[in-house]
Short mmCIF file of C-alpha atoms in Angstrom, two decimals:
data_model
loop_
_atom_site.label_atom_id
_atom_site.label_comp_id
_atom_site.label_asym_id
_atom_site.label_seq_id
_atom_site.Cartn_x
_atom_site.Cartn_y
_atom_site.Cartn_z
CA UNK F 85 1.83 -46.82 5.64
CA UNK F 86 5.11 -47.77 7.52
CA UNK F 87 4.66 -46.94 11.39
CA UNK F 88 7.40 -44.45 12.87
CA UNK F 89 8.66 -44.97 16.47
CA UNK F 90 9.31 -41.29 17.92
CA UNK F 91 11.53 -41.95 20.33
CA UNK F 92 13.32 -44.03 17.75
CA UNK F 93 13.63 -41.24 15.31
CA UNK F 94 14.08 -38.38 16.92
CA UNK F 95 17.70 -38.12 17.45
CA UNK F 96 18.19 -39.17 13.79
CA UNK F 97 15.89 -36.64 12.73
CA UNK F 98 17.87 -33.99 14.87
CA UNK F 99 21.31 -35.07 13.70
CA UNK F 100 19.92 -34.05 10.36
CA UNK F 101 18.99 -30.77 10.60
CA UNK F 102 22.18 -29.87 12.46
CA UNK F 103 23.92 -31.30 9.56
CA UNK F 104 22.21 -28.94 7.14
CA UNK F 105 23.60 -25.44 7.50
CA UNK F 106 21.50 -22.97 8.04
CA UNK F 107 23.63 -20.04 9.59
CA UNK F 108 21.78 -16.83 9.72
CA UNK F 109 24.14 -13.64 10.23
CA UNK F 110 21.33 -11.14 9.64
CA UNK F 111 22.86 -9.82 6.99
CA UNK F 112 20.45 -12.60 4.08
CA UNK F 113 23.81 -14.04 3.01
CA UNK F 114 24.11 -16.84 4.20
CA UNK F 115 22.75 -20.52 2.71
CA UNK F 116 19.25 -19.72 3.71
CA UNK F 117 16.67 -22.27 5.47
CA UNK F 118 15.31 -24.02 1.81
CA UNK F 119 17.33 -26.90 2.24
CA UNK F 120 16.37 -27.96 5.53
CA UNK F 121 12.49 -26.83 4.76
CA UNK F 122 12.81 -29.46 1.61
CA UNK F 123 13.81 -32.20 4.15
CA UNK F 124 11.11 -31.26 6.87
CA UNK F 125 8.74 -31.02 4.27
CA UNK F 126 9.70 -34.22 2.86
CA UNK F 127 9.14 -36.00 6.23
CA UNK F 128 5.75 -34.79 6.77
CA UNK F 129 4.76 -35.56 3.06
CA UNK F 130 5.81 -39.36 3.91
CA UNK F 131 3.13 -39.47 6.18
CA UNK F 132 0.01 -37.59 3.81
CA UNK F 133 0.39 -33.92 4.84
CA UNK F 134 0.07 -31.57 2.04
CA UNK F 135 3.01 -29.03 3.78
CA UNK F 136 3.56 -25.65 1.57
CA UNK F 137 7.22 -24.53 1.06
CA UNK F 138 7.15 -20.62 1.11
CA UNK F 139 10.00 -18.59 -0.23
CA UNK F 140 10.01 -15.08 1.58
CA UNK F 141 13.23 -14.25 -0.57
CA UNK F 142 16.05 -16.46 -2.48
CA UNK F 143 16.66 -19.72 -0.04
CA UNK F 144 14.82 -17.81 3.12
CA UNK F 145 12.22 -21.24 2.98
CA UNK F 146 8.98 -21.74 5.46
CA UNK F 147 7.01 -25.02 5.93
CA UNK F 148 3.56 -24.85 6.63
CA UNK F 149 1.15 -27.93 6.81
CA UNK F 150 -2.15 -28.12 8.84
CA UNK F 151 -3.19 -31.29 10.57
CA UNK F 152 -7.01 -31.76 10.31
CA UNK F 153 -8.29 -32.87 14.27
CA UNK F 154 -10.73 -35.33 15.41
CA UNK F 155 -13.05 -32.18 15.87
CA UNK F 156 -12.11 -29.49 13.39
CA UNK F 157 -14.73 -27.08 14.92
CA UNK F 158 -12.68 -26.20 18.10
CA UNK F 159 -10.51 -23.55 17.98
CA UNK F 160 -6.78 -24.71 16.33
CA UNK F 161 -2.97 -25.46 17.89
CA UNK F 162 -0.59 -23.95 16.05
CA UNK F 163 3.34 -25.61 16.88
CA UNK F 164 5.78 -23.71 15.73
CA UNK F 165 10.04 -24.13 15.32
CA UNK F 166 13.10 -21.86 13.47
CA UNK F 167 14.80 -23.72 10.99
CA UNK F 168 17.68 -21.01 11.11
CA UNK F 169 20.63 -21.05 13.89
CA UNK F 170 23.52 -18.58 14.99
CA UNK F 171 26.70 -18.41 13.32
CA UNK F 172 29.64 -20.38 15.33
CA UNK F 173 33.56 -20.73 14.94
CA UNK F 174 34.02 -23.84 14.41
CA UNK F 175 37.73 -24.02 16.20
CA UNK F 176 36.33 -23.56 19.42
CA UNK F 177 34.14 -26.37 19.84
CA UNK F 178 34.79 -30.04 20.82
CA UNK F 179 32.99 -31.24 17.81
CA UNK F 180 32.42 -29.55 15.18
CA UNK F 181 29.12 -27.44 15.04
CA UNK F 182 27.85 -28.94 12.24
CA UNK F 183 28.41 -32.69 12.95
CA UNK F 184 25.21 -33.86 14.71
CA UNK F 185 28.27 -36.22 16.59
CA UNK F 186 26.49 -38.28 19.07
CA UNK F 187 29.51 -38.32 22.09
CA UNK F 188 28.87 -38.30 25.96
CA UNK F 189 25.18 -39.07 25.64
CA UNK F 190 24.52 -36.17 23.74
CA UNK F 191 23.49 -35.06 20.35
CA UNK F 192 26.33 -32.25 19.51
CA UNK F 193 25.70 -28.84 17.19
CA UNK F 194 24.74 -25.70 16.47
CA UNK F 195 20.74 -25.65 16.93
CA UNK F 196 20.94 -28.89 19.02
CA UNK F 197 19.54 -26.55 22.12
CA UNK F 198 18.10 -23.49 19.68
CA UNK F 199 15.80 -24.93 18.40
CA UNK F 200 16.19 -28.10 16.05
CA UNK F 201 15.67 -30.17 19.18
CA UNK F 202 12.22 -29.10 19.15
CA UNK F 203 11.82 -29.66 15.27
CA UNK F 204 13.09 -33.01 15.45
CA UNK F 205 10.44 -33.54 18.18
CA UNK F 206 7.87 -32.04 16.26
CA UNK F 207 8.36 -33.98 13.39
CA UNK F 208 9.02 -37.12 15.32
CA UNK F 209 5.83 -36.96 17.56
CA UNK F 210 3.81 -36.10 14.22
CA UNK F 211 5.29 -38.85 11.99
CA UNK F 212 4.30 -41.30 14.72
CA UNK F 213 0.93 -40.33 15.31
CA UNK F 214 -0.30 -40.14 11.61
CA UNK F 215 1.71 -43.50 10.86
CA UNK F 216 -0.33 -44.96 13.23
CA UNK F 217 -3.73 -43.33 12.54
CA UNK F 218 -4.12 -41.15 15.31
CA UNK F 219 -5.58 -38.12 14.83
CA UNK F 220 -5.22 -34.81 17.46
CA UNK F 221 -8.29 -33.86 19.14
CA UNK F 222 -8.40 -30.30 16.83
CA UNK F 223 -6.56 -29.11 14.32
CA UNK F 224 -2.95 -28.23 14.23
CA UNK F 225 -0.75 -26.10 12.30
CA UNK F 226 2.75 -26.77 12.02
CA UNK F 227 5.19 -23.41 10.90
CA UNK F 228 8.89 -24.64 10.87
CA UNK F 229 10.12 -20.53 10.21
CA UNK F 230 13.25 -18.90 8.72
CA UNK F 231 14.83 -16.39 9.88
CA UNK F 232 14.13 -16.24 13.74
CA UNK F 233 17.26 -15.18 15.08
CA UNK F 234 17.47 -12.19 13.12
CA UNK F 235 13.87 -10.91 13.87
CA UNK F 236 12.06 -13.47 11.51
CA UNK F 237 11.33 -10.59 8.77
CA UNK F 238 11.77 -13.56 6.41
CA UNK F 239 10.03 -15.74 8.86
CA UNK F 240 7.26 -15.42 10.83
CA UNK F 241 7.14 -11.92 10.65
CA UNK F 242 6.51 -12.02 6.86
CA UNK F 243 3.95 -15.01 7.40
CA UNK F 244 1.67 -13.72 10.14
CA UNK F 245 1.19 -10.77 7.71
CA UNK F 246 1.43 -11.89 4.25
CA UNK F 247 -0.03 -15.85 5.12
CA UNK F 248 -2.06 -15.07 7.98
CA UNK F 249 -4.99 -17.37 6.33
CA UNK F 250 -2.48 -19.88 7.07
CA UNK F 251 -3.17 -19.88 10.43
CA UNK F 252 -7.18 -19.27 10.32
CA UNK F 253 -8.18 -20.82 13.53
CA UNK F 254 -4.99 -20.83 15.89
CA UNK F 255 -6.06 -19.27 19.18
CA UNK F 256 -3.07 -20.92 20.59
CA UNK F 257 0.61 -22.04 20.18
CA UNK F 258 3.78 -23.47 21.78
CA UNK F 259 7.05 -22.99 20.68
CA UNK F 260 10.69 -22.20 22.09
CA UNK F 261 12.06 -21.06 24.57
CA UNK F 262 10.15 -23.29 27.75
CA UNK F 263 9.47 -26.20 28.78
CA UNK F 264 12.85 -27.82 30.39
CA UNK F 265 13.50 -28.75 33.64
CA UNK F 266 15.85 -27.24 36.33
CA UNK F 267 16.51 -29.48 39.01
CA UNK F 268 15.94 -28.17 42.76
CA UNK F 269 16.67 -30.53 44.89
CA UNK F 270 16.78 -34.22 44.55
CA UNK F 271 13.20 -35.16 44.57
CA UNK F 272 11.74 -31.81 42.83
CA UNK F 273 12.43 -30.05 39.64
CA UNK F 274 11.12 -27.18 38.17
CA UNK F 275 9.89 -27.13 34.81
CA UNK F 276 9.73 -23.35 33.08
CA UNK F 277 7.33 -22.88 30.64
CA UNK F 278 7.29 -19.30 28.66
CA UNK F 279 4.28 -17.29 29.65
CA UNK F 280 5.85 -13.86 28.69
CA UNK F 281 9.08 -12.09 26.79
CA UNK F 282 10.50 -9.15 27.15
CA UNK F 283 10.00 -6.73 24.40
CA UNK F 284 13.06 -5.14 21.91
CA UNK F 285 14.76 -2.16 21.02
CA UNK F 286 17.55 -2.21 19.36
CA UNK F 287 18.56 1.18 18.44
CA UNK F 288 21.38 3.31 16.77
CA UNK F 289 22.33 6.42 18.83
CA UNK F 290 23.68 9.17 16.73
CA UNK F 291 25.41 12.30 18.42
CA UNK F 292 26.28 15.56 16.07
CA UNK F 293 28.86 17.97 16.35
CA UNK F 294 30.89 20.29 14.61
CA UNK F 295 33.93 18.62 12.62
CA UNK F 296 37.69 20.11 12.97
CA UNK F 297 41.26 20.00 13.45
CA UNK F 298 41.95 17.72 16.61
CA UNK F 299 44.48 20.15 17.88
CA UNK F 300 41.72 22.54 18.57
CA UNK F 301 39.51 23.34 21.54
CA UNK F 302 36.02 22.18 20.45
CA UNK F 303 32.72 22.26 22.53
CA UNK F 304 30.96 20.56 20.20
CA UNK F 305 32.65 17.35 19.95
CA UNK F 306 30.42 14.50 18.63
CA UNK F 307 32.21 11.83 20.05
CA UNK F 308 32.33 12.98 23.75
CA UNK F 309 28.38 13.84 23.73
CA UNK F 310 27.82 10.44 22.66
CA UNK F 311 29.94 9.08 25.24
CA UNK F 312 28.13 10.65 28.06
CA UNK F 313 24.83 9.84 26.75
CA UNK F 314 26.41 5.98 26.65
CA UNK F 315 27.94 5.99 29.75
CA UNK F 316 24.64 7.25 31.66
CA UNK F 317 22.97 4.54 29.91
CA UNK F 318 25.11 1.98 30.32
CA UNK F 319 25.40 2.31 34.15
CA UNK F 320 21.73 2.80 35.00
CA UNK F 321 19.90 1.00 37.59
CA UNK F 322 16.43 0.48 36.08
CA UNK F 323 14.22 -0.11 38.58
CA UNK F 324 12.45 -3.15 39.70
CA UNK F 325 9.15 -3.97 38.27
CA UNK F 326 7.22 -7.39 38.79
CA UNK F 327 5.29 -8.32 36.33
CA UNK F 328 2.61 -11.19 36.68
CA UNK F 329 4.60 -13.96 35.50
CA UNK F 330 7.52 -12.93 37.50
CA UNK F 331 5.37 -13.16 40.63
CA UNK F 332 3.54 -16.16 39.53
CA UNK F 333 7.46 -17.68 39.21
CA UNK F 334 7.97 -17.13 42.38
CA UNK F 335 4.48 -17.95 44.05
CA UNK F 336 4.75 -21.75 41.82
CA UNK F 337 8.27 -22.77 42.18
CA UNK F 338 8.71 -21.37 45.70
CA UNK F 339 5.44 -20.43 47.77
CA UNK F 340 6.83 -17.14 47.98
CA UNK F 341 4.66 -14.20 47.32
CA UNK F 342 7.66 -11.60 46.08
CA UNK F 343 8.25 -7.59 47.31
CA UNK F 344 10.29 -5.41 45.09
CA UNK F 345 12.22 -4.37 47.87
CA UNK F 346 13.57 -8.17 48.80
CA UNK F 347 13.68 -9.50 44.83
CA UNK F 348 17.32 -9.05 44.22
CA UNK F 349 18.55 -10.53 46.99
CA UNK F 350 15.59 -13.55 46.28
CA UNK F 351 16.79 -14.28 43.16
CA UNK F 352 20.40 -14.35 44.23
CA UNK F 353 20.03 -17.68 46.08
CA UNK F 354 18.50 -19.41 43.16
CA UNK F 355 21.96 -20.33 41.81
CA UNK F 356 21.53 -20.99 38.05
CA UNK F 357 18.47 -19.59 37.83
CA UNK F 358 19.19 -16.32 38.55
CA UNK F 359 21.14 -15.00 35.66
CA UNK F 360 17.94 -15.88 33.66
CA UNK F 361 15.32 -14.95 36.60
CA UNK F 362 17.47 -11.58 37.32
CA UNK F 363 17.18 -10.55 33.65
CA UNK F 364 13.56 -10.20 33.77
CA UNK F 365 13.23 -7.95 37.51
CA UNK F 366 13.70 -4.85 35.34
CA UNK F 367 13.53 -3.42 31.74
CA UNK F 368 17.91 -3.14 30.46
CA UNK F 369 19.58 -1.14 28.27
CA UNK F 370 22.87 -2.31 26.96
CA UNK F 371 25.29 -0.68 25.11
CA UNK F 372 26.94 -3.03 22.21
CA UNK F 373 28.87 -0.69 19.01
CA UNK F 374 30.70 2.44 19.18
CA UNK F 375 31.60 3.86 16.14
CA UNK F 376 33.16 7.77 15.00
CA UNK F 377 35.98 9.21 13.05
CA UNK F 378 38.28 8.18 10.62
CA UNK F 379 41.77 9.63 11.46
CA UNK F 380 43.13 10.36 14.96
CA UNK F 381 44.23 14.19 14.57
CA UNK F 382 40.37 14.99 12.94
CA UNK F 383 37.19 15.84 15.20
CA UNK F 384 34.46 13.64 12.96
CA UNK F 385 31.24 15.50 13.06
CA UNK F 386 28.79 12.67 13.82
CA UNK F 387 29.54 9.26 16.42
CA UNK F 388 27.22 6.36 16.93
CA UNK F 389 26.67 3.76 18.99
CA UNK F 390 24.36 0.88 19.27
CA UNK F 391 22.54 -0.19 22.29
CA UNK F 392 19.93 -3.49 23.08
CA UNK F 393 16.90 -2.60 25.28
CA UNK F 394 14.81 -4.77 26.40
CA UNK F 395 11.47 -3.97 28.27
CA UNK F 396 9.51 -6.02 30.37
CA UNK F 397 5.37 -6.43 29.19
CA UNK F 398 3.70 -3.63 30.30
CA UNK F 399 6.55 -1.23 30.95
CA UNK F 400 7.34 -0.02 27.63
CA UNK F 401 6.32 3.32 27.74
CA UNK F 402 8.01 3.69 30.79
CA UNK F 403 11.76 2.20 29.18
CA UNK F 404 11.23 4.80 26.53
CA UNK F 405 10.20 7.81 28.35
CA UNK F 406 13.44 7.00 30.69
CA UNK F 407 15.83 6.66 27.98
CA UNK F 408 15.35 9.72 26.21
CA UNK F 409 15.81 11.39 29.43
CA UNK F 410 19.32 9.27 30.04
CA UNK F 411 20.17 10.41 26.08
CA UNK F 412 19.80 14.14 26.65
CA UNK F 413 19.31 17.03 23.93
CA UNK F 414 21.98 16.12 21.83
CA UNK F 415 21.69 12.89 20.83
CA UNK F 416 19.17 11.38 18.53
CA UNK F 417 17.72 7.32 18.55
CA UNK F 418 16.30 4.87 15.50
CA UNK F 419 14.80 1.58 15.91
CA UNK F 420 17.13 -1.02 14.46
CA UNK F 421 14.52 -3.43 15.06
CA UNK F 422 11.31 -3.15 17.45
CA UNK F 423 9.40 -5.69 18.67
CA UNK F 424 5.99 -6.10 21.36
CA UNK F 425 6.70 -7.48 24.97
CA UNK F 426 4.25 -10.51 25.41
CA UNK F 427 2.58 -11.88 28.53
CA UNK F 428 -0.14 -14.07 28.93
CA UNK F 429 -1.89 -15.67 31.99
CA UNK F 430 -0.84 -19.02 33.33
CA UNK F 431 -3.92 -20.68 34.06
CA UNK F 432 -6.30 -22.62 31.72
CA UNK F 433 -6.84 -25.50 30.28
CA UNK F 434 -3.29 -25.68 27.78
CA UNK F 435 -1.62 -25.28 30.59
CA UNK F 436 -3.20 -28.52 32.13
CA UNK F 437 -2.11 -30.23 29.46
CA UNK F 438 1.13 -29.01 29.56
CA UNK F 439 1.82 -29.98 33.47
CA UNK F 440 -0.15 -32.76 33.28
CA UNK F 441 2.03 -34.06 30.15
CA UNK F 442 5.25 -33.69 32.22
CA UNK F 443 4.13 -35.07 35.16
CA UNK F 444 2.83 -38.10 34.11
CA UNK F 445 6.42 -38.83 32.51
CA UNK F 446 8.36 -37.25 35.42
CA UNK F 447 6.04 -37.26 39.09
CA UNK F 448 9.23 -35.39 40.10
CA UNK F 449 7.87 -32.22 37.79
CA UNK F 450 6.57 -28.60 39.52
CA UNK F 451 5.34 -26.81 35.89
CA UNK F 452 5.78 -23.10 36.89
CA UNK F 453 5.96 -19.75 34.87
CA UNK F 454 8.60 -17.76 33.84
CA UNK F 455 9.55 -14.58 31.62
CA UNK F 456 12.00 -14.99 28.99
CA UNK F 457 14.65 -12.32 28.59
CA UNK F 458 14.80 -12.36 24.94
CA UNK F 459 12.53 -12.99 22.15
CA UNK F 460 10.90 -15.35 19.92
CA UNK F 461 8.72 -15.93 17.01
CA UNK F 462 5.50 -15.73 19.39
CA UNK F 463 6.09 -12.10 18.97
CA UNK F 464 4.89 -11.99 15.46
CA UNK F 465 2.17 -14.93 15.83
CA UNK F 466 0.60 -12.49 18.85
CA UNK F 467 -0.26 -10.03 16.30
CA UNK F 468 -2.86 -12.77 15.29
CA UNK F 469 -4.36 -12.89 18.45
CA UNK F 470 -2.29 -15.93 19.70
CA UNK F 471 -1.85 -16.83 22.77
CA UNK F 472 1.21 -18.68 23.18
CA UNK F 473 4.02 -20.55 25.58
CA UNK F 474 7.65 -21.66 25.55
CA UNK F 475 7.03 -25.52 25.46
CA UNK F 476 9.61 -27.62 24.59
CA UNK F 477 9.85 -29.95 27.07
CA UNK F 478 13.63 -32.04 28.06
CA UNK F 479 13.87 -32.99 31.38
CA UNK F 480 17.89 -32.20 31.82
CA UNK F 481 21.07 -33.72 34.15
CA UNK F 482 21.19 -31.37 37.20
CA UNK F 483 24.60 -30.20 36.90
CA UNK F 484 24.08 -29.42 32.50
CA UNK F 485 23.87 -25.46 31.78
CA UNK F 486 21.12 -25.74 29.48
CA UNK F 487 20.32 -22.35 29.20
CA UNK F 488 24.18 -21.35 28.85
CA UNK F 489 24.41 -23.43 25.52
CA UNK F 490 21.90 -21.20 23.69
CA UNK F 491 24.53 -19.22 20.95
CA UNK F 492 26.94 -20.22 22.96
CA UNK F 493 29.63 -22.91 22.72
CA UNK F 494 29.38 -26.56 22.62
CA UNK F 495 26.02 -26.72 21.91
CA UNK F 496 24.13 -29.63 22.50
CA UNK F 497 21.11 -32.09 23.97
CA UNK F 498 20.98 -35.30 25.84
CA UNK F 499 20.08 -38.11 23.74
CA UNK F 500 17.66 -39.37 26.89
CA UNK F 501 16.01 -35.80 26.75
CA UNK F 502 15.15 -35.78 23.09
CA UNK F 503 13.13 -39.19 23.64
CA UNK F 504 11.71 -37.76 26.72
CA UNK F 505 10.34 -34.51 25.16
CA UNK F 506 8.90 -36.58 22.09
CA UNK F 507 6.78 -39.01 25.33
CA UNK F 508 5.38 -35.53 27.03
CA UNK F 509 4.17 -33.93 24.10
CA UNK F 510 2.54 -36.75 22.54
CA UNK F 511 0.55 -36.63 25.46
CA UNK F 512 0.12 -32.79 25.54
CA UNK F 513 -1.51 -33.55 21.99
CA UNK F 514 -3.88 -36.07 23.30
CA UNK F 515 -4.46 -33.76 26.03
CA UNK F 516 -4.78 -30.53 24.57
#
């Protein structure tokens, strides 16, 4: 068998999958993950996996292939990645989103930072390692998933219910969002591994009235009950609530053992990090769609709106209770989508591997813990009794917004970061 370099191939294999468009809307019309499951599937098969392609619906393709260990009696890794991305407009970016354009030191495209960087690891790091012979210490399961950014119902949603022999074994998994490092100070950075994600609520608020002529007095308006249920929610002040992870973030990166009364004003002076450290202080509640009526002079009799929420692990029936009380009589919620809250402890012996992994590349590396403010497919691999992390490790330029780029605009991943997140987990396999 021809040996693979990984740090060689990975931006190659990246490039690829950015090439191959796999826009998901939400909406299942869009070109679907098949082809780029064919071409992962393809690599893996070049190296003697058996992977399974597995359709969900029309073009909404999974891989799944299972790496046997050096001892197949321990409990099994599972390493999991999305194949799908956002949509983009293309006229806004500096290349185009589709490109894979190598400029500025970077690899440039949509799913360059979420998540086909970690794919092309994945299947860099595994095409090495089986080229050469070398075999994990336990079994692995690789899931490259559809459908992630719309709630994986085609994804890993559908396999952890439908497939869940697939993953007979897995105690354990690493996936997005985790694993990169933010840089401190000169000597120091800080490398944030997932330990926990918020949970979601999307929901559609409906508010009834009675219809009539807009020229008319009208106490039962639709449209302004709805707005004061959406104004009360949109300008609460959920409280603060640390969670473990939050306080182990805090206790790991800083020696700082956290109050609720002095958070706010903590995470303030972490610069960058605190529009992703605030979001996770407190459950949120954000109002996104307003929709009612269909002609200016007529009173409609129903409105809607649309609002995110996202609750922190552990707090959920607390969000709920709250938000019904900020909706009032008159105005009704459904779940859009709902999804768990996830939190797991950051100790044992995966979480060696993980730290020790980076900081045997990087001495300069302080792995801490960290809550993510959205959501992944961990959500639906939990449900299997999974524990799992955001681990996809890139140790970053100080002054790069990393965790700006994700759906945003000019998307993309140092070329030196790809080869140095294919070193580390090579040796979190060895380790792990």
């Amino acid at each position: 068998m021809t040996a693979f370099n990984a740090e060689d191939e990975v931006v190659e294999l990246c490039r690829d999958l950015i090439r191959i468009d796999t826009t998901n809307a939400g909406d299942n019309a869009g070109p679907g993950e098949r082809v780029a499951a064919e071409y992962v599937a393809g690599k893996l098969a070049e190296v003697g996996l058996e992977p399974r392609v597995l359709e969900s619906d029309s073009k909404r393709a999974n891989v799944i292939a299972r790496i046997e260990g050096a001892d197949s009696s321990r409990e099994a890794l599972l390493l999991h990645g999305h194949l799908d991305v956002v949509p983009f407009n293309a006229g806004d970016w500096t290349h185009h989103p589709l490109s894979g354009e190598i400029a500025d030191g970077c690899v440039w495209g949509r799913g360059a930072v979420d998540m086909k960087n970690m794919d092309a690891m994945i299947l860099a790091v595994v095409r090495q390692r089986l080229s050469e012979g070398r075999r994990p210490p336990r079994d692995i399961v690789l899931a490259f998933t559809a459908d992630e950014e719309a709630g994986g119902h085609y994804g890993a949603q559908w396999l952890s219910t439908d497939h869940k022999d697939l993953f007979e074994g897995c105690t354990e998994a690493i996936g997005e969002v985790g694993g990169f490092s933010v840089s401190v100070d000169e000597a120091r950075r800080l490398y944030l591994i997932e330990a926990a994600e918020k949970g979601i609520a999307w929901m559609r608020l409906t508010a009834a009235g009675r219809a009539g002529h807009g020229s008319m007095l009208n106490s039962e308006n639709a449209v302004t009950e709805l707005a004061e249920a959406v104004a009360r929610i949109g300008r609460y002040e959920w409280p603060v609530r640390l969670t473990p992870t939050v306080q182990a973030f805090f206790r790991e990166a800083f020696d700082i053992e956290l109050e609720a009364g002095d958070a706010e004003a903590t995470v303030a002076k972490l610069g960058p990090l605190a529009r992703m450290i605030g979001a996770t202080l407190r459950n949120t509640a954000n109002p996104t769609m307003l929709a009612a009526g269909y002609k200016a002079n007529v009173i409609p009799q129903t409105a809607t709106a649309h609002v995110d929420g996202r609750f922190l692990p552990g707090y959920e029936e607390e969000f709920f209770t709250t938000l019904d009380e900020l909706l009032g009589p008159n105005v009704t919620r459904e779940f859009v989508y709902h999804d768990v809250a996830v939190e797991t402890a950051f100790e044992g012996p995966l979480v060696r591997a993980m730290a020790d992994a980076l900081h045997a590349e990087d001495p300069g590396a302080r792995a801490v813990p960290y809550t993510l403010s959205g959501g992944t497919d961990l959500k639906a691999f939990s449900r299997l009794g999974i524990r799992g992390f955001g681990f996809a490790p890139l140790k970053l330029p100080a002054d790069l917004d990393f965790s700006g780029m994700f759906h945003g605009i000019d998307e993309r991943v140092p070329v030196d970061s790809l080869q140095f997140g294919v070193r580390v987990l090579d040796r979190f396999i060895d380790g792990c």
